[in-house]
PDB file of C-alpha atoms in Angstrom:
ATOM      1  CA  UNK A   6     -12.450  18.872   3.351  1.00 45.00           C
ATOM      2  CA  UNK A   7     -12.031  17.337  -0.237  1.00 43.00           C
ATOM      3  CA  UNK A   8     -14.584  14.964  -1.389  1.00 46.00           C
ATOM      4  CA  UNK A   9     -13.368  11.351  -1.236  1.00 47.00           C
ATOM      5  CA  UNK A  10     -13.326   8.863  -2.755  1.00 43.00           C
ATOM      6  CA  UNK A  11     -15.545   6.341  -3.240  1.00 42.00           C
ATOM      7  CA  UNK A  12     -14.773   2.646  -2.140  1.00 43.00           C
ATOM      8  CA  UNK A  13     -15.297  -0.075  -4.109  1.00 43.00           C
ATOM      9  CA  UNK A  14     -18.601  -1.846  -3.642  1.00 44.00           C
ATOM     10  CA  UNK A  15     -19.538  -5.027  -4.964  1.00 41.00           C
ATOM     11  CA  UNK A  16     -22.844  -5.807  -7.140  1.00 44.00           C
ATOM     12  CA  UNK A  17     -25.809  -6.763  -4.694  1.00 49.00           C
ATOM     13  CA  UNK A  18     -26.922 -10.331  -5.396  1.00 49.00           C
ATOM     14  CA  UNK A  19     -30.135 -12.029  -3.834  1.00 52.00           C
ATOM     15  CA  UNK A  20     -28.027 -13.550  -1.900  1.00 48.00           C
ATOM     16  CA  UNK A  21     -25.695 -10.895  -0.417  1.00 48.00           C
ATOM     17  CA  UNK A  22     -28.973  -9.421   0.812  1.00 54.00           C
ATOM     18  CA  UNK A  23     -30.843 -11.909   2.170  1.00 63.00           C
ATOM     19  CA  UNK A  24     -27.861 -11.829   4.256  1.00 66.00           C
ATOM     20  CA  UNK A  25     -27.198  -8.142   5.270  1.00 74.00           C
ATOM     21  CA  UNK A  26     -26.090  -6.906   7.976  1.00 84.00           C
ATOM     22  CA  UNK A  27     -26.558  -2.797   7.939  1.00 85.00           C
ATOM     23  CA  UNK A  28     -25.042  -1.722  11.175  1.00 86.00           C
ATOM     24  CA  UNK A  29     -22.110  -4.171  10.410  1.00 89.00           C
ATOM     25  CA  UNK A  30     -22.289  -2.445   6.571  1.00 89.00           C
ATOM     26  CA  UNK A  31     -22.407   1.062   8.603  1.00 89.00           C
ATOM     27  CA  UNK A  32     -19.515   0.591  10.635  1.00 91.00           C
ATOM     28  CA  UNK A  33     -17.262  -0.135   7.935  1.00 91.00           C
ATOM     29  CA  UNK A  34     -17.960   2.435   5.561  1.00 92.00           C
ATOM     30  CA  UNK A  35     -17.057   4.455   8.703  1.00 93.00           C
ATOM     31  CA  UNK A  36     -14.177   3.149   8.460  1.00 92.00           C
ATOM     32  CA  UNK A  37     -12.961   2.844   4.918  1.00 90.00           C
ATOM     33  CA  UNK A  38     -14.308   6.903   5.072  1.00 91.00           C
ATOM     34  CA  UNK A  39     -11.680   7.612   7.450  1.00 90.00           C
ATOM     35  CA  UNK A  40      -8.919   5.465   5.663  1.00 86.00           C
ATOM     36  CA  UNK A  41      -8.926   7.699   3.114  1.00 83.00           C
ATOM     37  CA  UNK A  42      -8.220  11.375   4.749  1.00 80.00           C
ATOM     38  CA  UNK A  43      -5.199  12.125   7.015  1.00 75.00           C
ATOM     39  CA  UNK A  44      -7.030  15.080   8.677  1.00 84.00           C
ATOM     40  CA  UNK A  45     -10.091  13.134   9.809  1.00 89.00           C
ATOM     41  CA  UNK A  46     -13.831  13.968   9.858  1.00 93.00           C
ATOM     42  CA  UNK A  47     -16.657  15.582  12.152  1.00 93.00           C
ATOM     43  CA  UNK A  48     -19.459  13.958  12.276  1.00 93.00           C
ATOM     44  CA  UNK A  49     -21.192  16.232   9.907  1.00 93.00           C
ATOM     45  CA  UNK A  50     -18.760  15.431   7.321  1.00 93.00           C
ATOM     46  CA  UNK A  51     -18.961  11.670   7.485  1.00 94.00           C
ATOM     47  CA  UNK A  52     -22.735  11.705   7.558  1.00 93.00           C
ATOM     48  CA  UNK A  53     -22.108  13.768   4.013  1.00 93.00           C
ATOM     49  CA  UNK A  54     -19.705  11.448   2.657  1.00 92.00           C
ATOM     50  CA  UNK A  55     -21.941   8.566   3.197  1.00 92.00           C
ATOM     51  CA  UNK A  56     -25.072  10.159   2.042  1.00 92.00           C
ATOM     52  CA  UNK A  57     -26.812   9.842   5.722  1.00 92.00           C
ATOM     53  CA  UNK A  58     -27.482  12.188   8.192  1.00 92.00           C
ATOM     54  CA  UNK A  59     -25.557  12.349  11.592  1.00 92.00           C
ATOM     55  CA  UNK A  60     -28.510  10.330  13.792  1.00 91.00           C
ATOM     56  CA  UNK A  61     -28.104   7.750  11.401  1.00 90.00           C
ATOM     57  CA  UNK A  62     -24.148   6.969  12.206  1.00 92.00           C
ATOM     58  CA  UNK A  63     -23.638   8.547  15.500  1.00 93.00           C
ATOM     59  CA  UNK A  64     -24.018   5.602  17.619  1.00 92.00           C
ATOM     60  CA  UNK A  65     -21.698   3.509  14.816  1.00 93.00           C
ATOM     61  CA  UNK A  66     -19.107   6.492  15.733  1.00 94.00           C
ATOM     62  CA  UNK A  67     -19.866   5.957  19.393  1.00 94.00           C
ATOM     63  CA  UNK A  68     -19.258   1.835  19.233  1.00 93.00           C
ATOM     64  CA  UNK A  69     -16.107   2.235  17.438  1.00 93.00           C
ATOM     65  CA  UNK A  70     -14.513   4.757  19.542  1.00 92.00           C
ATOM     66  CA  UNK A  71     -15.517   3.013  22.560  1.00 93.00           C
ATOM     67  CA  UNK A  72     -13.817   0.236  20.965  1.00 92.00           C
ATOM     68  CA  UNK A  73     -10.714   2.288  19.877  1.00 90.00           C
ATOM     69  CA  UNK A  74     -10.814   2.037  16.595  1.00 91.00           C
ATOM     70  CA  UNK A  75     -11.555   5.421  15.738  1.00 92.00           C
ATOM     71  CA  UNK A  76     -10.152   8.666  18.334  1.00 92.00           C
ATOM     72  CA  UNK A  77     -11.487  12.065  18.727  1.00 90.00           C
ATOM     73  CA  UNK A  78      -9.994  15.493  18.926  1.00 89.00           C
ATOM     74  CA  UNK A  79     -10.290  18.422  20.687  1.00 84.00           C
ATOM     75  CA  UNK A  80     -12.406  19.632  17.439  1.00 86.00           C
ATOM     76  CA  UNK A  81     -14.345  16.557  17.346  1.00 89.00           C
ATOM     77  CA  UNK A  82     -12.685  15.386  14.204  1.00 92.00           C
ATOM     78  CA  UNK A  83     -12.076  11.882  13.969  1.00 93.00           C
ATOM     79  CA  UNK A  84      -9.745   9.720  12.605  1.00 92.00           C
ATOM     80  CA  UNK A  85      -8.303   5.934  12.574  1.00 89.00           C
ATOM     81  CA  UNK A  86      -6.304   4.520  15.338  1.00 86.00           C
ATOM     82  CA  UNK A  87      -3.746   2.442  14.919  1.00 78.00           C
ATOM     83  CA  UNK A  88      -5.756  -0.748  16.014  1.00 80.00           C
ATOM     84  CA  UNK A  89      -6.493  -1.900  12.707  1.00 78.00           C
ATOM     85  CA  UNK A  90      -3.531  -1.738  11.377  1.00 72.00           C
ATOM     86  CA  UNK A  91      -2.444  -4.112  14.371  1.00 71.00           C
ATOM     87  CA  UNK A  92      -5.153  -6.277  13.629  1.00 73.00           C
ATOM     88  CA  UNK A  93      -3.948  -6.804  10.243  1.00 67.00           C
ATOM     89  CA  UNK A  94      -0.589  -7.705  11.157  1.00 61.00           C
ATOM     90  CA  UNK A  95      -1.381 -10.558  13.727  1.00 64.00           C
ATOM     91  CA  UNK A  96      -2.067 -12.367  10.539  1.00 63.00           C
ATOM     92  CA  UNK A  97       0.546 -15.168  10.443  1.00 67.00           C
ATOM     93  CA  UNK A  98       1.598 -14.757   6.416  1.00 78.00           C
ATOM     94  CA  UNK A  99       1.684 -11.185   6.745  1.00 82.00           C
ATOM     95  CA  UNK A 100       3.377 -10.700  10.133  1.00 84.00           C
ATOM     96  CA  UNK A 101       6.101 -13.939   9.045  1.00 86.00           C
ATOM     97  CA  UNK A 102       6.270 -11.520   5.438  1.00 91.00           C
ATOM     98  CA  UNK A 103       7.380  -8.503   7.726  1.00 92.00           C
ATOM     99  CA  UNK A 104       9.371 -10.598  10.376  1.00 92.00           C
ATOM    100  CA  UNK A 105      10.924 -12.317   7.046  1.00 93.00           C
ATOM    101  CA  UNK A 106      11.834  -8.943   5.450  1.00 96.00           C
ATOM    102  CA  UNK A 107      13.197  -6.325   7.946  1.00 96.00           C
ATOM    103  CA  UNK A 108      16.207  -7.042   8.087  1.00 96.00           C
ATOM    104  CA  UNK A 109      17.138  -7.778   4.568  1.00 97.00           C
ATOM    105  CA  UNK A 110      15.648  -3.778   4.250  1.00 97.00           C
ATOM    106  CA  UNK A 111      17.893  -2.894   7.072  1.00 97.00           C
ATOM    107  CA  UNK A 112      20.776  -4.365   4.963  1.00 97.00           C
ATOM    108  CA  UNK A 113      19.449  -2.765   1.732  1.00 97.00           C
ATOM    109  CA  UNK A 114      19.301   0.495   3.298  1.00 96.00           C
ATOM    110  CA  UNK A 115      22.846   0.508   5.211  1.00 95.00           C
ATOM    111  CA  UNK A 116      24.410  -0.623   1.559  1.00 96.00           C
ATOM    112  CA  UNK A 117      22.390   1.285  -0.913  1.00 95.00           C
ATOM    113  CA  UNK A 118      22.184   4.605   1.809  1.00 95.00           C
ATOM    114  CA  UNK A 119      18.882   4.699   0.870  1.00 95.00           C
ATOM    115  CA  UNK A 120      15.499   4.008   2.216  1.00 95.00           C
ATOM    116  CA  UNK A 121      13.429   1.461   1.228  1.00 97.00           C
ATOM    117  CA  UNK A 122       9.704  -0.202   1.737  1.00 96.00           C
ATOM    118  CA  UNK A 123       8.059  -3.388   1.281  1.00 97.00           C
ATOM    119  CA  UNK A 124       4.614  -2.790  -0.174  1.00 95.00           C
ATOM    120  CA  UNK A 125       1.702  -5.126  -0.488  1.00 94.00           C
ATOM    121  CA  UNK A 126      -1.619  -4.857  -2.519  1.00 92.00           C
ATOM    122  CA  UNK A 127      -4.405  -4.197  -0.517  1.00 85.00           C
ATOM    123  CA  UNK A 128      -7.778  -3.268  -1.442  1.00 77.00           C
ATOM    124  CA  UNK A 129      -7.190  -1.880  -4.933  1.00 86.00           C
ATOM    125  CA  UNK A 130      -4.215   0.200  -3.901  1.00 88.00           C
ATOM    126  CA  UNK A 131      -0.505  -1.029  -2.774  1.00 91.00           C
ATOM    127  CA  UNK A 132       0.163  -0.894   0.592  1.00 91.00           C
ATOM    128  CA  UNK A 133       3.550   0.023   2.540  1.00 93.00           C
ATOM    129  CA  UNK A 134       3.918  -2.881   5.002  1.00 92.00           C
ATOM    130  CA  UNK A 135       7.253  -2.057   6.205  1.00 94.00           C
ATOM    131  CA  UNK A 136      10.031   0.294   5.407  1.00 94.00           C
ATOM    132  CA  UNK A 137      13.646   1.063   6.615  1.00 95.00           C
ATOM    133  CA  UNK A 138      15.467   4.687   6.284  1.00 94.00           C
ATOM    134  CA  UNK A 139      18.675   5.137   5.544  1.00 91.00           C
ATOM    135  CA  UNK A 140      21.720   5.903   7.306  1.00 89.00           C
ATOM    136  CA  UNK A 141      22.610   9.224   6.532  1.00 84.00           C
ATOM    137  CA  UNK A 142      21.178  12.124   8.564  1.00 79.00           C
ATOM    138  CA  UNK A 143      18.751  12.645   5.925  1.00 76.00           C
ATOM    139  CA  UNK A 144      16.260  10.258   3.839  1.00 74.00           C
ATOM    140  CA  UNK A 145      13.396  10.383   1.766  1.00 79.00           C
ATOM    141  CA  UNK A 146      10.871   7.534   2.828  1.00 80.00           C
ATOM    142  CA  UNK A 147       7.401   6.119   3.367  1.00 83.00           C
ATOM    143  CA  UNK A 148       5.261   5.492   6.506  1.00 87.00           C
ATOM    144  CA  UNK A 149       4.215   2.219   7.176  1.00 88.00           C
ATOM    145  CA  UNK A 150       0.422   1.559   6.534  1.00 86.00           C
ATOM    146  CA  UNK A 151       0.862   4.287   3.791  1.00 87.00           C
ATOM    147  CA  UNK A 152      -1.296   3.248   0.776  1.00 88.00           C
ATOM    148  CA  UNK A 153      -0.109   4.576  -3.051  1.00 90.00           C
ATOM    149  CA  UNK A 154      -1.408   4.399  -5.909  1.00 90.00           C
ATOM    150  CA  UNK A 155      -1.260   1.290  -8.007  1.00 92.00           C
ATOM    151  CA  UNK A 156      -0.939   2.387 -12.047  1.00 93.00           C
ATOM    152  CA  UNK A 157       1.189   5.330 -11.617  1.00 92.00           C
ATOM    153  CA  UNK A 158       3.937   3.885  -9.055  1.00 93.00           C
ATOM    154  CA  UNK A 159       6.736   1.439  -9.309  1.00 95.00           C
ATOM    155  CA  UNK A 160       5.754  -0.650  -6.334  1.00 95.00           C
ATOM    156  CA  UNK A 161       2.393  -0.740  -8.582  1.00 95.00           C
ATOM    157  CA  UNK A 162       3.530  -2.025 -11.356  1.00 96.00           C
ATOM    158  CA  UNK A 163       5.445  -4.681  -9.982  1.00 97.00           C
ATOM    159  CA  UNK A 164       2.374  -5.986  -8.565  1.00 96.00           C
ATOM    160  CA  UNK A 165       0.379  -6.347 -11.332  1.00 96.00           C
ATOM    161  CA  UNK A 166       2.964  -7.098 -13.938  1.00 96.00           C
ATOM    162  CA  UNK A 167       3.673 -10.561 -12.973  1.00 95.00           C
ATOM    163  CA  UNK A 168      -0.019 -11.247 -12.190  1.00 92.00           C
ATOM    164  CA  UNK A 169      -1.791 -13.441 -15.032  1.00 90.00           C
ATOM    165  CA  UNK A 170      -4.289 -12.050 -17.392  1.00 90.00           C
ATOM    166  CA  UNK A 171      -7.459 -12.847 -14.738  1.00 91.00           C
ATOM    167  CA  UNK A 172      -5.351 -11.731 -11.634  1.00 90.00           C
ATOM    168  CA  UNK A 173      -4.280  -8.414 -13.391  1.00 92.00           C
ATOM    169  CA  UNK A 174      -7.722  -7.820 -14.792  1.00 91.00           C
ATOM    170  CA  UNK A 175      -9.227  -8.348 -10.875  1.00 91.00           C
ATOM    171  CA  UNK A 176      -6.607  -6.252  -9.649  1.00 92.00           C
ATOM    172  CA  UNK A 177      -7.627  -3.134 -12.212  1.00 91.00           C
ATOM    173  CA  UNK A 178     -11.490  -3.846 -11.230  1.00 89.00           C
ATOM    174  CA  UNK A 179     -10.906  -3.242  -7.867  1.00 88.00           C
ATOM    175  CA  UNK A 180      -8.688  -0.225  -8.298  1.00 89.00           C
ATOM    176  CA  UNK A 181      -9.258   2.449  -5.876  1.00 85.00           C
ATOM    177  CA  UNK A 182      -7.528   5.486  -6.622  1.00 86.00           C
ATOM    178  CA  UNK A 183      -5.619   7.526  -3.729  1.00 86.00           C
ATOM    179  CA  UNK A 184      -5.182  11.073  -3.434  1.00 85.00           C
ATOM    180  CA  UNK A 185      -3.346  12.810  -6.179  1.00 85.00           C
ATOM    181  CA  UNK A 186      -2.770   9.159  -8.063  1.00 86.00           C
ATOM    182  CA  UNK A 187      -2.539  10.235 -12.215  1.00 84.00           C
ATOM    183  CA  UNK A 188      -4.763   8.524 -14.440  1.00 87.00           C
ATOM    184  CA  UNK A 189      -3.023   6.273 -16.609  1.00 87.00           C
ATOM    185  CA  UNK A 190      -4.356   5.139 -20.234  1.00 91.00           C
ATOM    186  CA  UNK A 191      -4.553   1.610 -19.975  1.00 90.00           C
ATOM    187  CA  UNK A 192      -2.694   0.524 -23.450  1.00 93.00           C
ATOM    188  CA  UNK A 193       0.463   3.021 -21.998  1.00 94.00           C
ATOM    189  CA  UNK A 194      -0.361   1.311 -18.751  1.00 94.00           C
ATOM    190  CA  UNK A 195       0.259  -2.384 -20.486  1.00 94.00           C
ATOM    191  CA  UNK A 196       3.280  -1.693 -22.345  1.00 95.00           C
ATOM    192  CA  UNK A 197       4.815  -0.616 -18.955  1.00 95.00           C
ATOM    193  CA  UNK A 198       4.035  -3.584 -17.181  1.00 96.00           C
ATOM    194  CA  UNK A 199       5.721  -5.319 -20.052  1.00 96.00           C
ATOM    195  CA  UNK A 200       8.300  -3.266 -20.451  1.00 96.00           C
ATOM    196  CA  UNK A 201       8.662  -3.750 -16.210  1.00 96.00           C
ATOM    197  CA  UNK A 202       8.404  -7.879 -16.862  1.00 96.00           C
ATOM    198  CA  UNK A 203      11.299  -7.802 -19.662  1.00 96.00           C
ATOM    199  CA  UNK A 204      13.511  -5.966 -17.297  1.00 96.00           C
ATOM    200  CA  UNK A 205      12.618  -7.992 -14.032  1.00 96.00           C
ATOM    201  CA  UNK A 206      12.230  -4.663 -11.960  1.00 96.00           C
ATOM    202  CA  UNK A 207      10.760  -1.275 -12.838  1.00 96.00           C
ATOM    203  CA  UNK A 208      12.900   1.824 -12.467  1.00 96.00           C
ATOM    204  CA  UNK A 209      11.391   5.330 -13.311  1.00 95.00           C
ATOM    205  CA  UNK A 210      11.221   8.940 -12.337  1.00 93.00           C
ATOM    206  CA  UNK A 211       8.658   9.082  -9.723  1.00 91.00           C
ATOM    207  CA  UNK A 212       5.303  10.698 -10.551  1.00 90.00           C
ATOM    208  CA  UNK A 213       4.345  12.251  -6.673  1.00 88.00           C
ATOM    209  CA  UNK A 214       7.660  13.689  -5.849  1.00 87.00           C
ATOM    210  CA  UNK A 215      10.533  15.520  -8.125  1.00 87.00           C
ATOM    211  CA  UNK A 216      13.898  14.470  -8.132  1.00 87.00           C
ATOM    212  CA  UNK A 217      13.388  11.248  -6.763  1.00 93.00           C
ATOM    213  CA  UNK A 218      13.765   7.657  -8.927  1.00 94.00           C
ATOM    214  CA  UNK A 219      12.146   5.090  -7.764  1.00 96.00           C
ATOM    215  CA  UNK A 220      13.559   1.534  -8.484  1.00 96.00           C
ATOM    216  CA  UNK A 221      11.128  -1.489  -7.754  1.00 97.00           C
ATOM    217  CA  UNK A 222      12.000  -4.987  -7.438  1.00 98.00           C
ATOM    218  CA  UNK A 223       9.538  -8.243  -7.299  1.00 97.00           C
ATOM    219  CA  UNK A 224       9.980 -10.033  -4.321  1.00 96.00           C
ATOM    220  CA  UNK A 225       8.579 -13.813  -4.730  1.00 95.00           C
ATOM    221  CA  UNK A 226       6.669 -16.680  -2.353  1.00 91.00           C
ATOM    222  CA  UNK A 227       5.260 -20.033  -2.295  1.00 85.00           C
ATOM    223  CA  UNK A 228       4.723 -21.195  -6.001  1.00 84.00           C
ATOM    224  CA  UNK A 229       7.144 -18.503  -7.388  1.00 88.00           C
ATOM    225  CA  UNK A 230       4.035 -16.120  -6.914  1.00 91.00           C
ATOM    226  CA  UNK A 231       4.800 -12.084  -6.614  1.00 94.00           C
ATOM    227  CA  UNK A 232       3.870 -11.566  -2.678  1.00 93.00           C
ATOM    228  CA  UNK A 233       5.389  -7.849  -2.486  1.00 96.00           C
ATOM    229  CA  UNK A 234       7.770  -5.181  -3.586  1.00 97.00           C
ATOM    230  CA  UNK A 235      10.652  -3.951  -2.152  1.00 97.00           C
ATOM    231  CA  UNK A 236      11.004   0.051  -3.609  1.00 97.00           C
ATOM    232  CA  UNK A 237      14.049   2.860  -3.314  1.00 97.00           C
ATOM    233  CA  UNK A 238      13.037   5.805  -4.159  1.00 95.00           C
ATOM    234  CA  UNK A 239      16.205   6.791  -5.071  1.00 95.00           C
ATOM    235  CA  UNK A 240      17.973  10.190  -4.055  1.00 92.00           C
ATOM    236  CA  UNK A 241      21.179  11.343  -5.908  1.00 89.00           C
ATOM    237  CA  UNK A 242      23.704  13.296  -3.612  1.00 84.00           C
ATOM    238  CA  UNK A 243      25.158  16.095  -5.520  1.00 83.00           C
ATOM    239  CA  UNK A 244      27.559  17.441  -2.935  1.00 83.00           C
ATOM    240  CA  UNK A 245      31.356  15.679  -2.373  1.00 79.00           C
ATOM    241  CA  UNK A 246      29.907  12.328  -0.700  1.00 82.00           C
ATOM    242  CA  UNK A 247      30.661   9.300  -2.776  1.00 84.00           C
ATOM    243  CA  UNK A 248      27.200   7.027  -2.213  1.00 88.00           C
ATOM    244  CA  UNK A 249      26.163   4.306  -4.411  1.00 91.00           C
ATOM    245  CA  UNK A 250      24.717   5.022  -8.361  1.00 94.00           C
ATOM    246  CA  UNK A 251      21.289   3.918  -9.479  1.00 94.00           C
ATOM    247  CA  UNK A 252      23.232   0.749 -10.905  1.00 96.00           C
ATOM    248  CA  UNK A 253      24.825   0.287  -7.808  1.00 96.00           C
ATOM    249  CA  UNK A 254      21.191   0.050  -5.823  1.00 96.00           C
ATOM    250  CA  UNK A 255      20.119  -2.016  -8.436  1.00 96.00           C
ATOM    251  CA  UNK A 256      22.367  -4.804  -8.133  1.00 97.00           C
ATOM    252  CA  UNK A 257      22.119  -4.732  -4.440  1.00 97.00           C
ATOM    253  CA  UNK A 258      18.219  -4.528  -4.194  1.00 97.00           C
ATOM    254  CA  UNK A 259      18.294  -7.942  -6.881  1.00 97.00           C
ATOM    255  CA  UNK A 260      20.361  -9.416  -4.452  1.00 97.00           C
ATOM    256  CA  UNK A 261      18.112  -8.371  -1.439  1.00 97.00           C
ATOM    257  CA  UNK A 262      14.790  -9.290  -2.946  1.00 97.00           C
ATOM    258  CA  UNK A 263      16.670 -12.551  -4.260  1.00 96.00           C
ATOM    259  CA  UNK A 264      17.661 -13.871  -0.711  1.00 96.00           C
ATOM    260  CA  UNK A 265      14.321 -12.550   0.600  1.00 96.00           C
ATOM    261  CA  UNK A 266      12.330 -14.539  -1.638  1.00 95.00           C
ATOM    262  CA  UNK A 267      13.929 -17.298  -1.338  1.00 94.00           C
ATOM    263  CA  UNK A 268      13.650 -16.961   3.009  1.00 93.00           C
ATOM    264  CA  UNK A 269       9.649 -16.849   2.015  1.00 90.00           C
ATOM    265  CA  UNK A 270       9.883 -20.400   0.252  1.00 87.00           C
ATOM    266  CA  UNK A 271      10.086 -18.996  -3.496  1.00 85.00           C
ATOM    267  CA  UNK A 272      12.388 -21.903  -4.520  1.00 72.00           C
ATOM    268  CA  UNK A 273      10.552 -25.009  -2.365  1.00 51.00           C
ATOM    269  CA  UNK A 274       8.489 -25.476  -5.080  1.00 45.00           C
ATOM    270  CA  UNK A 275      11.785 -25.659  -8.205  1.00 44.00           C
TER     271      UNK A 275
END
């Protein structure tokens, strides 16, 4: 197994660990371990990533597959159930953001015969929160709960080009690189995200896959604040079927991300 990443970790204050609470600290580096590979772990291979040995962690592992937040194989390797990732979305804004947005993606895909996702950031990274595929017998798409990289993406650079100076500057702190994400020099990296805010959207050849263009759109909420970003990665038919152009999608994903932003209160406040 590669090595992973690390997570973020914040600074240790006098505070922080007067109030510590290991075997809560344990479990969730467990967790955030296993968040980050789609093959899973033995327990040899956790202990390894988190610098412990396997007595230290095994009855963590034990608690949170009891629990069912973690599953075993027939290999022993273990990986993340889909528990969390139902936890998360029993949060009201986030589950009224998905609710809100499905079938505005539904309609994107069906008109732009492409598929689509709604992606969130999340823990230094953005987040696919919900997607819809489109209507021909073949699409090019992204799993839910997928997480992608935030400076080399177009759903990325939506999200922190319409942050402010201190928002942007958090968001770039906390980055936490996914697998195969490109480094990006940060001066390029600024000129993009204006570049992205001149144009109101951010279209560009993707970086992960070839032959696809992803086109990005803000979507907005309370306050006029970016919430999200609804993405096409874009797939151009070169056989006799007449689909939509790139300009095409682009008119009908403003219009999607328009009426969806304004169904999440983006005006209430005008």
């Amino acid at each position: 197994m590669p090595s992973l990443p690390a997570a973020p970790r914040l600074a240790p204050t006098e505070e922080t660990v007067r109030y510590s609470a290991p075997a809560l600290d344990k479990g969730l580096d467990i967790l955030e371990v296993l968040s980050r590979t789609a093959e899973g772990c033995t327990l040899k291979q956790l202990a390894d990533a988190l610098d412990r040995n396997t007595s230290q962690i095994f009855r963590m592992v034990v608690a949170l597959h009891r629990r069912g937040y973690i599953q075993a194989d027939a290999n022993d390797r273990y990986t993340l159930t889909l528990k969390m990732f139902c936890l998360a979305h029993r949060q009201p804004p986030l589950k009224r953001m998905i609710q809100t947005a499905l079938p505005l993606l539904n309609e994107l895909a069906e008109r732009a015969r492409q598929s689509c996702h709604l992606a969130v950031y999340e823990q230094g990274c953005s987040v696919v929160i919900a997607q819809a595929d489109g209507p021909d017998r073949w699409s090019f798409g992204l799993k839910t709960g997928s997480f992608m990289g935030l400076t080399d993406t177009s759903s990325g650079h939506i999200l922190l080009a319409y942050q402010d100076e201190t928002g942007r500057a958090r968001m770039l702190r906390n980055h936490s690189k996914v697998e195969g994400e490109l480094d990006m020099d940060p001066g390029h990296l600024l000129s993009l995200l204006a570049d992205v805010r001149r144009a109101g959207h951010s279209l560009m050849p993707s970086k992960q896959i070839q032959g696809v263009t992803n086109i990005a759109f803000p979507v907005y909420g309370l306050n006029h604040k970016v919430v999200a970003a609804i993405n096409v990665p874009y797939i151009a038919r070169i056989d006799a079927a007449a689909t939509p152009s790139i300009e095409d999608v682009r008119h009908i994903q403003a219009d999607i991300c328009a009426r969806l932003s304004r169904n999440l209160g983006a005006d209430e406040d005008a």
